[in-house]
Short mmCIF file of C-alpha atoms and ligand atoms in Angstrom, two decimals:
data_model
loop_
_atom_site.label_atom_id
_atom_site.label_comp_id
_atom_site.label_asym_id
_atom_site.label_seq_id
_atom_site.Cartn_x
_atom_site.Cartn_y
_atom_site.Cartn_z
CA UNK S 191 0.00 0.00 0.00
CA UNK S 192 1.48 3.49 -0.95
CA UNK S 193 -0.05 7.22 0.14
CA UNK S 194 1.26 10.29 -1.16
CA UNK S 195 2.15 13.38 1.08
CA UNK S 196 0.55 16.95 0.21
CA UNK S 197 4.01 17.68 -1.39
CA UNK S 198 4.15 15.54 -3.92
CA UNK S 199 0.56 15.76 -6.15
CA UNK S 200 2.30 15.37 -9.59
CA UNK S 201 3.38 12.20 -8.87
CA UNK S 202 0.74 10.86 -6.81
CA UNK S 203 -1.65 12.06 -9.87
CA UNK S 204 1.26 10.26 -12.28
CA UNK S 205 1.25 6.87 -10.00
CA UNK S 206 -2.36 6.98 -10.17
CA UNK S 207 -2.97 7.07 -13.69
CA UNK S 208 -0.61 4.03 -13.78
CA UNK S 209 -2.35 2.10 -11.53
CA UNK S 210 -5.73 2.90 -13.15
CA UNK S 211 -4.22 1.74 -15.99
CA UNK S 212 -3.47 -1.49 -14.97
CA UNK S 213 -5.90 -2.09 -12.70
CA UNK S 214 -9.13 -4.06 -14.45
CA UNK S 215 -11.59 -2.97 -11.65
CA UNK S 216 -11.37 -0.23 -9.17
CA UNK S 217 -13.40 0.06 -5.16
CA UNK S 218 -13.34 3.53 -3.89
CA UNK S 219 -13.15 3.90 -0.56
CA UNK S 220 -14.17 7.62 0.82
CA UNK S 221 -14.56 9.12 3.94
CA UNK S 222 -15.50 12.57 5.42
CA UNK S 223 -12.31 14.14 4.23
CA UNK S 224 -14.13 13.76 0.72
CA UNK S 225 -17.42 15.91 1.28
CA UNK S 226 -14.78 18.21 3.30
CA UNK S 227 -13.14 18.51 -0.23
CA UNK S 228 -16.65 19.32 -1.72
CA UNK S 229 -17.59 22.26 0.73
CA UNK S 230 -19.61 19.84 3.50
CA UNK S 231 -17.13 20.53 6.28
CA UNK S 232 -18.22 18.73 9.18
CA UNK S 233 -15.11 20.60 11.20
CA UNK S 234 -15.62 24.08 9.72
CA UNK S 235 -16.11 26.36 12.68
CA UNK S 236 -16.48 29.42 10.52
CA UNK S 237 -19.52 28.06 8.49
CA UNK S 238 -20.82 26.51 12.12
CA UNK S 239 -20.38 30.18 13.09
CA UNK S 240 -21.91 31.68 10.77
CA UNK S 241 -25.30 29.13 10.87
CA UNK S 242 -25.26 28.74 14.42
CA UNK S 243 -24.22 31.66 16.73
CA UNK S 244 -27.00 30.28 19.27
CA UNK S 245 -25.15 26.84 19.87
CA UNK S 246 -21.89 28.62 19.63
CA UNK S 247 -22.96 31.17 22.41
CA UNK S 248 -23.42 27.39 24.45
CA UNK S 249 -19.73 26.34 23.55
CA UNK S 250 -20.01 24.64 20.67
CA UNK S 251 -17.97 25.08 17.70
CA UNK S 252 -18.45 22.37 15.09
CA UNK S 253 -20.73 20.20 13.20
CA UNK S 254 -18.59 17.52 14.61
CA UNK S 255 -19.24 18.20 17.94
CA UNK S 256 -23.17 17.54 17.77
CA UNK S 257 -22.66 14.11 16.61
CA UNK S 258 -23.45 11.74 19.78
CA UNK S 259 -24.20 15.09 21.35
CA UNK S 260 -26.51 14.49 24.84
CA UNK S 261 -28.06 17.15 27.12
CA UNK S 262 -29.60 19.34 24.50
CA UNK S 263 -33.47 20.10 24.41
CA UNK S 264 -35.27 18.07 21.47
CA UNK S 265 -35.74 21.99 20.28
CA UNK S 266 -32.74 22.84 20.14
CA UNK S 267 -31.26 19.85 18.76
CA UNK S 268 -33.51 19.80 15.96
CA UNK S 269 -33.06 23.11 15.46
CA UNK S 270 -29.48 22.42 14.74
CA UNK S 271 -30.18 19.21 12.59
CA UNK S 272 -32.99 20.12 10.30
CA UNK S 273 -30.35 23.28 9.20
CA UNK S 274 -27.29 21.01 9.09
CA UNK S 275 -29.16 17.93 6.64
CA UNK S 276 -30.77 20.91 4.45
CA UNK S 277 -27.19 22.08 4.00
CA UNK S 278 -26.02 18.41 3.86
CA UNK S 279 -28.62 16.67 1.79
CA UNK S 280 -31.04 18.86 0.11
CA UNK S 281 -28.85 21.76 -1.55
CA UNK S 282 -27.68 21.06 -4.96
CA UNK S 283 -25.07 18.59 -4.36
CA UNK S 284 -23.24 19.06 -7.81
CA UNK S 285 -19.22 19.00 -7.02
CA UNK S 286 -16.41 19.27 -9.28
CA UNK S 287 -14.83 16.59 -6.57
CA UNK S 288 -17.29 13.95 -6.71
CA UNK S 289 -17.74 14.65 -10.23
CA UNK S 290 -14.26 14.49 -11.10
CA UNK S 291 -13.96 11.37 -9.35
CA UNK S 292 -16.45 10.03 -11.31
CA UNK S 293 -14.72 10.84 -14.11
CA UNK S 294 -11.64 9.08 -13.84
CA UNK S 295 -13.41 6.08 -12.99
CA UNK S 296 -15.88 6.07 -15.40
CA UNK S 297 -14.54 3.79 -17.76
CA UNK S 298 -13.52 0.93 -15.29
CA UNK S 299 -15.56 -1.17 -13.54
CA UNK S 300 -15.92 0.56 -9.89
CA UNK S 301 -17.79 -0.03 -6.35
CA UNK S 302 -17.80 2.60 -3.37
CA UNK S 303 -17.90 2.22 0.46
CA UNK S 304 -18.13 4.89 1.92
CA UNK S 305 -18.70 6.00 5.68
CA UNK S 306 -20.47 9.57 4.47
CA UNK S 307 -23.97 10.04 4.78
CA UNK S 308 -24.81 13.05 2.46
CA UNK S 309 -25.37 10.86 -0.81
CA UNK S 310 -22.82 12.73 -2.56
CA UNK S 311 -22.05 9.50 -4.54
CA UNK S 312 -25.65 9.31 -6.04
CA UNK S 313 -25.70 12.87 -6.30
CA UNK S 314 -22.67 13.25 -8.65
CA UNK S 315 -23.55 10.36 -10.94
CA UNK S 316 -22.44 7.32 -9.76
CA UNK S 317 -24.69 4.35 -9.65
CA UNK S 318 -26.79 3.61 -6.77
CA UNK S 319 -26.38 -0.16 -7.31
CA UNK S 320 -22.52 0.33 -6.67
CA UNK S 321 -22.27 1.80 -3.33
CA UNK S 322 -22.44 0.63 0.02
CA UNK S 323 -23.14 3.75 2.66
CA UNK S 324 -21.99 1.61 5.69
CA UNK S 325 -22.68 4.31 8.02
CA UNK S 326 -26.62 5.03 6.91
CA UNK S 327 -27.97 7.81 4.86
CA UNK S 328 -29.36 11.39 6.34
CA UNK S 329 -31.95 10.80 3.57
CA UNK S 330 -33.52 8.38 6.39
CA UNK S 331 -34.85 8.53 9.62
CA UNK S 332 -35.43 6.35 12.57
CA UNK S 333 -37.14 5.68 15.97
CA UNK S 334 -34.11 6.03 19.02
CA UNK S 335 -35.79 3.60 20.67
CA UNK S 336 -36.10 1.23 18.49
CA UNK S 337 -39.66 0.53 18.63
CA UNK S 338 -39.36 -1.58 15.00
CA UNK S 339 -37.10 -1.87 12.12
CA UNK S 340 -38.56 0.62 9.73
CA UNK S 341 -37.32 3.75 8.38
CA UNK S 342 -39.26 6.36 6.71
CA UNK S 343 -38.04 9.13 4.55
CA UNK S 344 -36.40 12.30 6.33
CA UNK S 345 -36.95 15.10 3.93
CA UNK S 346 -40.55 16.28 4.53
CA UNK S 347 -40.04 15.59 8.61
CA UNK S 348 -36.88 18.04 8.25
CA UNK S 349 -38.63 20.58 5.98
CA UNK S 350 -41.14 20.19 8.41
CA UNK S 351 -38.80 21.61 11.19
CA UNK S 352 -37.00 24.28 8.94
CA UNK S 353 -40.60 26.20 9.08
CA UNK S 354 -40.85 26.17 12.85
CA UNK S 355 -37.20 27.60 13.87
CA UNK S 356 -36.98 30.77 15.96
CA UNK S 357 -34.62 33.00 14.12
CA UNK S 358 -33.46 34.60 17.36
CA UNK S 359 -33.11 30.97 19.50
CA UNK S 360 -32.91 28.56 16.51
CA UNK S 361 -34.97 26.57 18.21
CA UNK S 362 -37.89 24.82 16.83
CA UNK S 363 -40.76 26.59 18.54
CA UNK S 364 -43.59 24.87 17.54
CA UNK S 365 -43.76 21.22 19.49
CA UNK S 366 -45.61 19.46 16.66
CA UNK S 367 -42.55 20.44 14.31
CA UNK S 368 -40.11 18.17 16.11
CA UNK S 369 -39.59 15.06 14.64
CA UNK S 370 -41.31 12.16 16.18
CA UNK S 371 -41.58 8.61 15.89
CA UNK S 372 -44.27 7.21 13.42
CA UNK S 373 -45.61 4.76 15.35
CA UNK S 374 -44.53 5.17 19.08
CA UNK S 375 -44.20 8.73 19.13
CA UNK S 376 -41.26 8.65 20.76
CA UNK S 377 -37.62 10.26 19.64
CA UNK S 378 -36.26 9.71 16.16
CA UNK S 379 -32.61 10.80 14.69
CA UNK S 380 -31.67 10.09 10.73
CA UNK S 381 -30.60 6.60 9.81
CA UNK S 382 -26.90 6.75 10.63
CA UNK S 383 -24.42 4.56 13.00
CA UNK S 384 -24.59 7.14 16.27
CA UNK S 385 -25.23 4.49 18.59
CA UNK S 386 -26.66 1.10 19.56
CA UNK S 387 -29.86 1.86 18.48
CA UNK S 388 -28.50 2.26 14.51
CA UNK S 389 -31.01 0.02 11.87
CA UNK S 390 -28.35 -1.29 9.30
CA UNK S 391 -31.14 -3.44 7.73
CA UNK S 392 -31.70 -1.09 4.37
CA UNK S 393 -28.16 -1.59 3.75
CA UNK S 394 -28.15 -5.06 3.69
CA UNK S 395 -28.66 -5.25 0.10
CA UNK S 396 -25.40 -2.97 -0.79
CA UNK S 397 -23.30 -4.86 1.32
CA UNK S 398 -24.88 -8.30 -0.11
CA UNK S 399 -24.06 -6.41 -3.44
CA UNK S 400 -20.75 -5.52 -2.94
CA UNK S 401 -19.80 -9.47 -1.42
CA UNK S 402 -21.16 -10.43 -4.66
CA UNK S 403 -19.15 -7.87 -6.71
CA UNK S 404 -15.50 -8.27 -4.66
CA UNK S 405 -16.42 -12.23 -4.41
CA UNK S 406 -16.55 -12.27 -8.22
CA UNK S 407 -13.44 -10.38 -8.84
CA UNK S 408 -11.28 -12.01 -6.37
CA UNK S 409 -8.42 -13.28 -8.75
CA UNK S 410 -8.58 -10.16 -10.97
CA UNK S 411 -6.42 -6.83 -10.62
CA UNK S 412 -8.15 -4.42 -8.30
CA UNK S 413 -7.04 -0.93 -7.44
CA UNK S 414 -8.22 0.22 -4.06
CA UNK S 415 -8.04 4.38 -3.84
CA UNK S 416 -9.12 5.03 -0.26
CA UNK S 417 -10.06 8.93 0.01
CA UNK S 418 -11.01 11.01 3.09
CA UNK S 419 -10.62 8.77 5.89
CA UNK S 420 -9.66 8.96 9.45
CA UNK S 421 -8.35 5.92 11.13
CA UNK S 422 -11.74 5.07 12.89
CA UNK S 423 -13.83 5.12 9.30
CA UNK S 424 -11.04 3.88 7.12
CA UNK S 425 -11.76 1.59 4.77
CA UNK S 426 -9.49 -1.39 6.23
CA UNK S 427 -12.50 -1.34 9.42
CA UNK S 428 -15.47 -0.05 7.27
CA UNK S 429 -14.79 -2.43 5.22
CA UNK S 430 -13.33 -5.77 7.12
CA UNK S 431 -17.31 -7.26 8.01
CA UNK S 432 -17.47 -7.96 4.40
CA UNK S 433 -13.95 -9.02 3.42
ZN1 ZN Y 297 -40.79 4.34 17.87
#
């Protein structure tokens, strides 16, 4: 395995047109450092700034830091997530990264994993029947409890909540705004790995997908680019159940 340092980009861009070259199929592995690249910053504390100056006037002073975040009224915390997967999910995703990337891998047969959960992937072109989003999707939502195994679409729920936030708090002031649980009532959060409670069932058909796909390609060439990762996503953990 070879990485490159941030010195030397002509020759990590020459060594990997070589090994595209050779290579007869290619997996992309991506993590947050990716959408970073594309604008969707997770450790940006001028754009949290900027969106937030209520949760920064409470100490806070990332995206980052709301993930697994405890303590916080359901208001508040909603207030803070229906802003963050609007930015995340439902603005025009279109990057030159993602595109790019697509690019250079469009004429080889490819797969993703990837730990992000904006979509980005689908977004910029590449085919939903060749990536596995290990860590869930912000495009779904759950109950916290669990109370059952379903998942339900996240975009009108979130919409729902953008129309009820308090400029001045950014809060969502109106009760029936919050998300809730469809059947139990009880609280939801978006489809991701945050905790125990995490329902990896409507991903069981990537990962069954990509088996098939790496299974099948076993004694062939295949380049591995792993992009955006830290050490606790990378892809040699994300990736090990299905290896
Ligand atoms: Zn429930």
């Amino acid at each position: 395995m070879r990485g490159f340092g941030g010195d030397d980009l002509a020759g990590a861009a020459a060594a990997i047109v070589q090994w595209l070259r050779d290579a007869d199929h290619v997996v992309i592995g991506a993590g947050s450092g990716l959408s970073a690249a594309a604008g969707l910053d997770f450790g940006d504390r001028a754009d949290f700034a900027a969106r937030f100056p209520a949760l920064v006037k409470r100490g806070l002073k990332a995206a980052y830091e709301m993930i697994g975040h405890t303590g916080l009224a359901q208001a508040t915390s909603w207030g803070f997530w229906a802003v963050h997967v609007d930015q995340m999910l439902f603005a025009d995703g279109r990057s030159p990264v993602y595109e790019n990337l697509r690019r250079v891998v469009a004429d080889k047969d490819h797969f993703v994993l990837t730990s992000n959960v904006d979509a980005m992937f689908a977004r910029n072109g590449f085919d939903p029947d060749g990536i596995w989003s290990i860590q869930g999707d912000y495009g779904l939502m759950q109950c916290l409890r669990p109370c059952s195994q379903d998942v339900w679409p996240s975009e009108p729920v979130v919409r729902r909540a953008l129309t009820a936030i308090d400029p001045a708090t950014q809060e969502v002031d109106d009760p029936a705004c919050i998300p809730r649980c469809i059947h139990c009532g009880g609280e939801v959060f978006l489809n991701v790995r945050g905790g125990h409670w995490f329902i990896d069932r409507p991903y069981h058909e990537q990962r069954d997908r990509w088996r098939e796909w790496i299974s099948e390609r076993a004694d062939d060439r295949v380049l591995l680019i792993d992009i955006g990762s830290g050490f606790n996503t990378s892809l040699a953990t994300a990736g090990r159940p299905a290896v």
